[in-house]
mmCIF file of C-alpha atoms in Angstrom:
data_model
loop_
_atom_site.group_PDB
_atom_site.id
_atom_site.type_symbol
_atom_site.label_atom_id
_atom_site.label_comp_id
_atom_site.label_asym_id
_atom_site.label_seq_id
_atom_site.Cartn_x
_atom_site.Cartn_y
_atom_site.Cartn_z
ATOM 1 C CA UNK A 1 -96.590 120.995 -54.491
ATOM 2 C CA UNK A 2 -98.534 122.457 -51.317
ATOM 3 C CA UNK A 3 -96.739 124.551 -48.980
ATOM 4 C CA UNK A 4 -97.878 127.076 -45.874
ATOM 5 C CA UNK A 5 -96.736 128.337 -42.636
ATOM 6 C CA UNK A 6 -98.499 130.064 -40.298
ATOM 7 C CA UNK A 7 -100.825 132.880 -41.948
ATOM 8 C CA UNK A 8 -98.582 132.521 -45.168
ATOM 9 C CA UNK A 9 -100.555 131.964 -48.467
ATOM 10 C CA UNK A 10 -100.755 128.537 -49.837
ATOM 11 C CA UNK A 11 -99.613 127.974 -53.000
ATOM 12 C CA UNK A 12 -100.056 125.081 -54.964
ATOM 13 C CA UNK A 13 -98.412 124.569 -58.417
ATOM 14 C CA UNK A 14 -98.066 121.437 -60.558
ATOM 15 C CA UNK A 15 -96.397 120.828 -63.796
ATOM 16 C CA UNK A 16 -96.697 118.747 -66.691
ATOM 17 C CA UNK A 17 -93.322 118.071 -68.915
ATOM 18 C CA UNK A 18 -94.083 116.277 -72.181
ATOM 19 C CA UNK A 19 -91.353 115.502 -74.547
ATOM 20 C CA UNK A 20 -91.323 117.954 -77.577
ATOM 21 C CA UNK A 21 -92.112 116.112 -81.220
ATOM 22 C CA UNK A 22 -89.530 114.320 -82.821
ATOM 23 C CA UNK A 23 -89.152 113.844 -87.311
ATOM 24 C CA UNK A 24 -90.530 110.918 -88.257
ATOM 25 C CA UNK A 25 -89.481 109.073 -90.896
ATOM 26 C CA UNK A 26 -91.154 110.804 -94.263
ATOM 27 C CA UNK A 27 -94.041 108.803 -95.935
ATOM 28 C CA UNK A 28 -92.555 106.794 -98.762
ATOM 29 C CA UNK A 29 -93.978 105.801 -102.346
ATOM 30 C CA UNK A 30 -93.824 102.521 -103.249
ATOM 31 C CA UNK A 31 -95.723 102.447 -106.460
ATOM 32 C CA UNK A 32 -98.293 104.097 -108.184
ATOM 33 C CA UNK A 33 -100.975 103.702 -111.768
ATOM 34 C CA UNK A 34 -103.137 105.580 -113.248
ATOM 35 C CA UNK A 35 -106.244 105.055 -115.650
ATOM 36 C CA UNK A 36 -108.758 107.257 -118.005
ATOM 37 C CA UNK A 37 -112.096 105.915 -119.115
ATOM 38 C CA UNK A 38 -112.885 108.153 -122.003
ATOM 39 C CA UNK A 39 -116.401 106.449 -122.336
ATOM 40 C CA UNK A 40 -119.413 107.329 -120.043
ATOM 41 C CA UNK A 41 -119.139 104.308 -117.308
ATOM 42 C CA UNK A 42 -119.881 103.834 -113.552
ATOM 43 C CA UNK A 43 -117.011 102.689 -112.946
ATOM 44 C CA UNK A 44 -112.831 103.269 -113.544
ATOM 45 C CA UNK A 45 -110.973 100.046 -112.666
ATOM 46 C CA UNK A 46 -107.153 99.761 -112.356
ATOM 47 C CA UNK A 47 -106.733 96.101 -112.861
ATOM 48 C CA UNK A 48 -104.164 93.873 -111.333
ATOM 49 C CA UNK A 49 -102.705 96.728 -108.503
ATOM 50 C CA UNK A 50 -99.728 95.261 -107.106
ATOM 51 C CA UNK A 51 -99.670 97.745 -103.599
ATOM 52 C CA UNK A 52 -96.921 97.506 -100.463
ATOM 53 C CA UNK A 53 -98.729 95.444 -97.946
ATOM 54 C CA UNK A 54 -98.399 95.428 -93.881
ATOM 55 C CA UNK A 55 -98.247 97.898 -91.106
ATOM 56 C CA UNK A 56 -97.844 101.392 -92.106
ATOM 57 C CA UNK A 57 -99.217 101.170 -95.458
ATOM 58 C CA UNK A 58 -101.722 103.137 -97.004
ATOM 59 C CA UNK A 59 -103.794 103.464 -100.685
ATOM 60 C CA UNK A 60 -104.778 106.996 -101.719
ATOM 61 C CA UNK A 61 -106.477 107.241 -104.502
ATOM 62 C CA UNK A 62 -107.484 110.530 -106.667
ATOM 63 C CA UNK A 63 -110.063 111.185 -109.327
ATOM 64 C CA UNK A 64 -111.032 113.832 -111.262
ATOM 65 C CA UNK A 65 -114.325 113.780 -113.413
ATOM 66 C CA UNK A 66 -117.249 115.797 -114.964
ATOM 67 C CA UNK A 67 -120.569 115.406 -114.706
ATOM 68 C CA UNK A 68 -122.641 116.241 -111.484
ATOM 69 C CA UNK A 69 -122.252 113.096 -109.694
ATOM 70 C CA UNK A 70 -120.500 111.987 -106.905
ATOM 71 C CA UNK A 71 -118.212 108.608 -106.034
ATOM 72 C CA UNK A 72 -120.290 105.801 -104.054
ATOM 73 C CA UNK A 73 -117.570 103.548 -103.295
ATOM 74 C CA UNK A 74 -113.791 102.633 -103.323
ATOM 75 C CA UNK A 75 -112.984 99.174 -103.165
ATOM 76 C CA UNK A 76 -109.164 97.275 -102.864
ATOM 77 C CA UNK A 77 -109.818 93.612 -103.187
ATOM 78 C CA UNK A 78 -112.825 93.975 -101.489
ATOM 79 C CA UNK A 79 -111.777 96.205 -98.732
ATOM 80 C CA UNK A 80 -113.428 99.903 -99.112
ATOM 81 C CA UNK A 81 -112.006 103.167 -98.879
ATOM 82 C CA UNK A 82 -112.581 106.189 -96.679
ATOM 83 C CA UNK A 83 -113.425 109.105 -98.354
ATOM 84 C CA UNK A 84 -111.299 112.182 -97.474
ATOM 85 C CA UNK A 85 -112.736 115.158 -99.347
ATOM 86 C CA UNK A 86 -114.472 116.032 -102.436
ATOM 87 C CA UNK A 87 -115.505 119.068 -103.966
ATOM 88 C CA UNK A 88 -118.110 118.403 -106.633
ATOM 89 C CA UNK A 89 -120.522 120.229 -109.160
ATOM 90 C CA UNK A 90 -119.875 120.230 -113.528
ATOM 91 C CA UNK A 91 -116.392 119.263 -112.241
ATOM 92 C CA UNK A 92 -115.373 117.011 -109.697
ATOM 93 C CA UNK A 93 -112.033 116.163 -107.037
ATOM 94 C CA UNK A 94 -111.899 113.523 -104.865
ATOM 95 C CA UNK A 95 -109.190 112.118 -102.431
ATOM 96 C CA UNK A 96 -110.053 108.289 -100.943
ATOM 97 C CA UNK A 97 -108.112 106.104 -98.504
ATOM 98 C CA UNK A 98 -107.575 102.753 -97.241
ATOM 99 C CA UNK A 99 -105.527 101.657 -94.149
ATOM 100 C CA UNK A 100 -103.152 98.421 -94.826
ATOM 101 C CA UNK A 101 -104.326 96.796 -97.927
ATOM 102 C CA UNK A 102 -104.210 92.909 -97.438
ATOM 103 C CA UNK A 103 -104.329 91.516 -100.979
ATOM 104 C CA UNK A 104 -100.939 91.277 -102.758
ATOM 105 C CA UNK A 105 -102.607 91.783 -105.884
ATOM 106 C CA UNK A 106 -105.625 93.611 -106.890
ATOM 107 C CA UNK A 107 -108.578 95.719 -108.786
ATOM 108 C CA UNK A 108 -108.717 99.102 -107.702
ATOM 109 C CA UNK A 109 -112.498 100.142 -108.177
ATOM 110 C CA UNK A 110 -114.127 103.731 -108.402
ATOM 111 C CA UNK A 111 -117.837 103.279 -108.694
ATOM 112 C CA UNK A 112 -119.667 106.523 -109.142
ATOM 113 C CA UNK A 113 -123.736 107.338 -109.134
ATOM 114 C CA UNK A 114 -123.821 107.467 -112.750
ATOM 115 C CA UNK A 115 -122.305 107.250 -116.022
ATOM 116 C CA UNK A 116 -119.317 109.435 -116.218
ATOM 117 C CA UNK A 117 -115.963 109.889 -117.936
ATOM 118 C CA UNK A 118 -113.130 110.365 -115.762
ATOM 119 C CA UNK A 119 -109.178 109.990 -114.614
ATOM 120 C CA UNK A 120 -108.364 108.215 -111.173
ATOM 121 C CA UNK A 121 -104.905 107.531 -110.049
ATOM 122 C CA UNK A 122 -103.505 105.516 -107.039
ATOM 123 C CA UNK A 123 -100.594 105.543 -104.657
ATOM 124 C CA UNK A 124 -99.038 102.983 -102.660
ATOM 125 C CA UNK A 125 -97.718 104.202 -99.866
ATOM 126 C CA UNK A 126 -95.337 102.847 -96.816
ATOM 127 C CA UNK A 127 -94.508 104.600 -93.452
ATOM 128 C CA UNK A 128 -98.110 106.175 -93.371
ATOM 129 C CA UNK A 129 -100.093 106.716 -90.209
ATOM 130 C CA UNK A 130 -103.426 105.317 -90.263
ATOM 131 C CA UNK A 131 -106.818 107.026 -90.310
ATOM 132 C CA UNK A 132 -107.767 110.544 -91.894
ATOM 133 C CA UNK A 133 -105.618 113.153 -93.133
ATOM 134 C CA UNK A 134 -104.035 115.695 -90.708
ATOM 135 C CA UNK A 135 -105.026 118.541 -92.879
ATOM 136 C CA UNK A 136 -107.817 119.146 -95.932
ATOM 137 C CA UNK A 137 -108.614 121.947 -98.066
ATOM 138 C CA UNK A 138 -110.687 122.650 -100.801
ATOM 139 C CA UNK A 139 -111.767 125.642 -103.595
ATOM 140 C CA UNK A 140 -113.969 125.721 -106.526
ATOM 141 C CA UNK A 141 -113.278 128.365 -108.995
ATOM 142 C CA UNK A 142 -109.879 128.889 -108.128
ATOM 143 C CA UNK A 143 -106.478 127.705 -109.263
ATOM 144 C CA UNK A 144 -104.793 128.341 -105.583
ATOM 145 C CA UNK A 145 -105.239 125.997 -102.585
ATOM 146 C CA UNK A 146 -104.115 126.489 -99.025
ATOM 147 C CA UNK A 147 -103.020 123.734 -96.966
ATOM 148 C CA UNK A 148 -101.677 124.184 -93.598
ATOM 149 C CA UNK A 149 -99.176 120.732 -93.149
ATOM 150 C CA UNK A 150 -99.208 120.461 -89.002
ATOM 151 C CA UNK A 151 -96.249 117.592 -88.739
ATOM 152 C CA UNK A 152 -93.178 117.158 -91.002
ATOM 153 C CA UNK A 153 -92.333 114.856 -93.437
ATOM 154 C CA UNK A 154 -96.208 114.244 -94.494
ATOM 155 C CA UNK A 155 -97.082 113.420 -97.591
ATOM 156 C CA UNK A 156 -99.496 116.196 -99.422
ATOM 157 C CA UNK A 157 -101.672 115.021 -102.523
ATOM 158 C CA UNK A 158 -103.625 117.256 -104.367
ATOM 159 C CA UNK A 159 -106.170 116.985 -107.438
ATOM 160 C CA UNK A 160 -107.193 119.923 -109.928
ATOM 161 C CA UNK A 161 -110.397 119.202 -112.726
ATOM 162 C CA UNK A 162 -110.722 122.090 -115.031
ATOM 163 C CA UNK A 163 -113.197 122.690 -117.318
ATOM 164 C CA UNK A 164 -112.664 122.587 -121.434
ATOM 165 C CA UNK A 165 -109.144 123.929 -121.874
ATOM 166 C CA UNK A 166 -105.229 123.367 -122.532
ATOM 167 C CA UNK A 167 -103.171 121.250 -120.855
ATOM 168 C CA UNK A 168 -103.260 121.802 -116.633
ATOM 169 C CA UNK A 169 -100.101 121.086 -114.504
ATOM 170 C CA UNK A 170 -98.588 122.236 -111.035
ATOM 171 C CA UNK A 171 -95.217 123.004 -110.316
ATOM 172 C CA UNK A 172 -95.881 123.248 -106.630
ATOM 173 C CA UNK A 173 -96.041 119.383 -106.526
ATOM 174 C CA UNK A 174 -92.618 117.780 -106.893
ATOM 175 C CA UNK A 175 -94.350 114.207 -108.408
ATOM 176 C CA UNK A 176 -97.152 114.182 -110.549
ATOM 177 C CA UNK A 177 -99.708 111.246 -110.438
ATOM 178 C CA UNK A 178 -101.778 112.023 -113.943
ATOM 179 C CA UNK A 179 -102.286 114.890 -115.817
ATOM 180 C CA UNK A 180 -104.770 114.910 -119.029
ATOM 181 C CA UNK A 181 -108.183 114.836 -120.381
ATOM 182 C CA UNK A 182 -111.321 113.692 -117.697
ATOM 183 C CA UNK A 183 -114.168 113.157 -120.330
ATOM 184 C CA UNK A 184 -114.603 117.348 -121.798
ATOM 185 C CA UNK A 185 -112.444 118.549 -118.439
ATOM 186 C CA UNK A 186 -108.981 117.924 -117.437
ATOM 187 C CA UNK A 187 -107.183 116.825 -114.363
ATOM 188 C CA UNK A 188 -103.866 116.365 -112.722
ATOM 189 C CA UNK A 189 -103.624 115.025 -109.515
ATOM 190 C CA UNK A 190 -99.792 115.626 -108.029
ATOM 191 C CA UNK A 191 -98.068 114.663 -104.663
ATOM 192 C CA UNK A 192 -94.947 115.544 -102.563
ATOM 193 C CA UNK A 193 -92.918 114.890 -98.778
ATOM 194 C CA UNK A 194 -93.471 118.504 -96.901
ATOM 195 C CA UNK A 195 -89.906 118.307 -95.055
ATOM 196 C CA UNK A 196 -91.146 121.157 -93.264
ATOM 197 C CA UNK A 197 -94.437 121.590 -91.225
ATOM 198 C CA UNK A 198 -96.458 124.638 -91.753
ATOM 199 C CA UNK A 199 -98.595 126.852 -94.428
ATOM 200 C CA UNK A 200 -98.598 125.557 -97.640
ATOM 201 C CA UNK A 201 -99.465 126.966 -101.167
ATOM 202 C CA UNK A 202 -100.358 125.106 -104.254
ATOM 203 C CA UNK A 203 -100.825 126.643 -107.756
ATOM 204 C CA UNK A 204 -102.374 125.126 -110.858
ATOM 205 C CA UNK A 205 -101.623 126.678 -114.259
ATOM 206 C CA UNK A 206 -104.377 126.213 -116.902
ATOM 207 C CA UNK A 207 -106.457 127.930 -119.605
ATOM 208 C CA UNK A 208 -109.851 127.914 -117.547
ATOM 209 C CA UNK A 209 -110.276 128.367 -113.645
ATOM 210 C CA UNK A 210 -114.414 127.092 -113.925
ATOM 211 C CA UNK A 211 -112.718 124.450 -111.272
ATOM 212 C CA UNK A 212 -112.578 121.936 -108.650
ATOM 213 C CA UNK A 213 -109.630 121.565 -106.234
ATOM 214 C CA UNK A 214 -108.477 119.471 -103.236
ATOM 215 C CA UNK A 215 -105.811 118.538 -101.183
ATOM 216 C CA UNK A 216 -104.897 116.661 -98.078
ATOM 217 C CA UNK A 217 -101.948 115.714 -96.113
ATOM 218 C CA UNK A 218 -100.773 112.058 -94.618
ATOM 219 C CA UNK A 219 -99.320 112.327 -91.800
ATOM 220 C CA UNK A 220 -96.228 109.464 -91.517
ATOM 221 C CA UNK A 221 -95.468 106.486 -88.765
ATOM 222 C CA UNK A 222 -94.237 108.354 -85.659
ATOM 223 C CA UNK A 223 -91.700 105.777 -85.809
ATOM 224 C CA UNK A 224 -88.845 107.906 -83.413
ATOM 225 C CA UNK A 225 -91.420 107.864 -80.870
ATOM 226 C CA UNK A 226 -93.340 104.599 -80.042
ATOM 227 C CA UNK A 227 -90.830 103.572 -77.263
ATOM 228 C CA UNK A 228 -90.559 106.748 -76.075
ATOM 229 C CA UNK A 229 -90.051 107.254 -72.249
ATOM 230 C CA UNK A 230 -92.578 109.360 -69.854
ATOM 231 C CA UNK A 231 -91.069 112.761 -68.969
ATOM 232 C CA UNK A 232 -90.616 113.433 -65.291
ATOM 233 C CA UNK A 233 -91.145 116.940 -63.641
ATOM 234 C CA UNK A 234 -88.894 117.585 -60.652
ATOM 235 C CA UNK A 235 -90.648 118.540 -57.517
ATOM 236 C CA UNK A 236 -90.397 121.695 -55.678
ATOM 237 C CA UNK A 237 -91.236 122.747 -52.178
ATOM 238 C CA UNK A 238 -91.755 126.880 -52.263
ATOM 239 C CA UNK A 239 -92.198 128.839 -48.750
ATOM 240 C CA UNK A 240 -92.962 132.856 -49.105
ATOM 241 C CA UNK A 241 -94.305 135.296 -46.860
ATOM 242 C CA UNK A 242 -97.863 136.812 -47.467
ATOM 243 C CA UNK A 243 -98.434 140.021 -50.459
ATOM 244 C CA UNK A 244 -95.332 138.990 -51.688
ATOM 245 C CA UNK A 245 -93.878 136.861 -55.248
ATOM 246 C CA UNK A 246 -91.434 134.558 -56.487
ATOM 247 C CA UNK A 247 -90.602 133.396 -59.443
ATOM 248 C CA UNK A 248 -90.560 129.555 -59.764
ATOM 249 C CA UNK A 249 -88.737 128.073 -62.801
ATOM 250 C CA UNK A 250 -90.127 124.532 -63.553
ATOM 251 C CA UNK A 251 -87.631 121.919 -64.475
ATOM 252 C CA UNK A 252 -87.492 118.551 -65.528
ATOM 253 C CA UNK A 253 -85.736 115.552 -67.287
ATOM 254 C CA UNK A 254 -86.446 112.843 -70.399
ATOM 255 C CA UNK A 255 -84.583 109.724 -70.674
ATOM 256 C CA UNK A 256 -84.784 110.469 -74.515
ATOM 257 C CA UNK A 257 -83.077 113.743 -74.748
ATOM 258 C CA UNK A 258 -86.289 115.031 -76.324
ATOM 259 C CA UNK A 259 -86.814 118.664 -75.792
ATOM 260 C CA UNK A 260 -89.391 119.401 -73.052
ATOM 261 C CA UNK A 261 -92.511 121.834 -72.477
ATOM 262 C CA UNK A 262 -93.827 123.099 -69.259
ATOM 263 C CA UNK A 263 -97.563 123.204 -68.171
ATOM 264 C CA UNK A 264 -98.793 125.180 -64.480
ATOM 265 C CA UNK A 265 -102.353 122.935 -64.634
ATOM 266 C CA UNK A 266 -103.772 124.527 -60.930
ATOM 267 C CA UNK A 267 -102.562 128.452 -60.413
ATOM 268 C CA UNK A 268 -102.138 129.535 -56.957
ATOM 269 C CA UNK A 269 -104.960 129.114 -54.862
ATOM 270 C CA UNK A 270 -104.304 132.392 -52.613
ATOM 271 C CA UNK A 271 -102.605 135.177 -53.109
#
């Protein structure tokens, strides 16, 4: 609002009022499967997988393998996955995803750029937001991985592949997708819903740390804000003398009773 009288300074204050975030329902696991390919092969296939289908569904594939070749593609029923994160070399770990699978039943096929022994797993998710993970991280030669989860109730997924050694596991993931041989390597994939946003630390326990570790955080569908009403800033008129100051309290309203934040878009032009 602009107001001035005579030679008084002109002050322009604009306010943007936005609704604060509401916690969405958590990502839900519908079903999962895993498979170990013990012979050197260009592919690893989970056959006859039946995922949840429809809006808000997502498939997440985790993979651990030995050998210095990458994954070239991941498909389900003819649909192509998108890579989320990959760390490779002698030991490899990767996460791929597919939004809204169409086929009620189909094969999950992981294609490698060379013959390898591998272990893969697939998670069928519901109430998951479409698109890339909201956060991802990787670490080589370390049994600790730090990941920042920016939203509440996101599903964090982690994959760890180590060199020859004993069993590998992680107590920082509430659920295990797979854990076991991946050729002469060992691989573990875990997942859990993070009810609280913020920094997370995931540790794996293994006898060797020549390894690759990756993690990704998949956000929930923001169902609570789908029909959110636009908040409204209250208009204000303020008049003051030159070379003086006045504290202004911004205010507004929100029909959904969400918490509000305020931002001064244009500072005073004079004074």
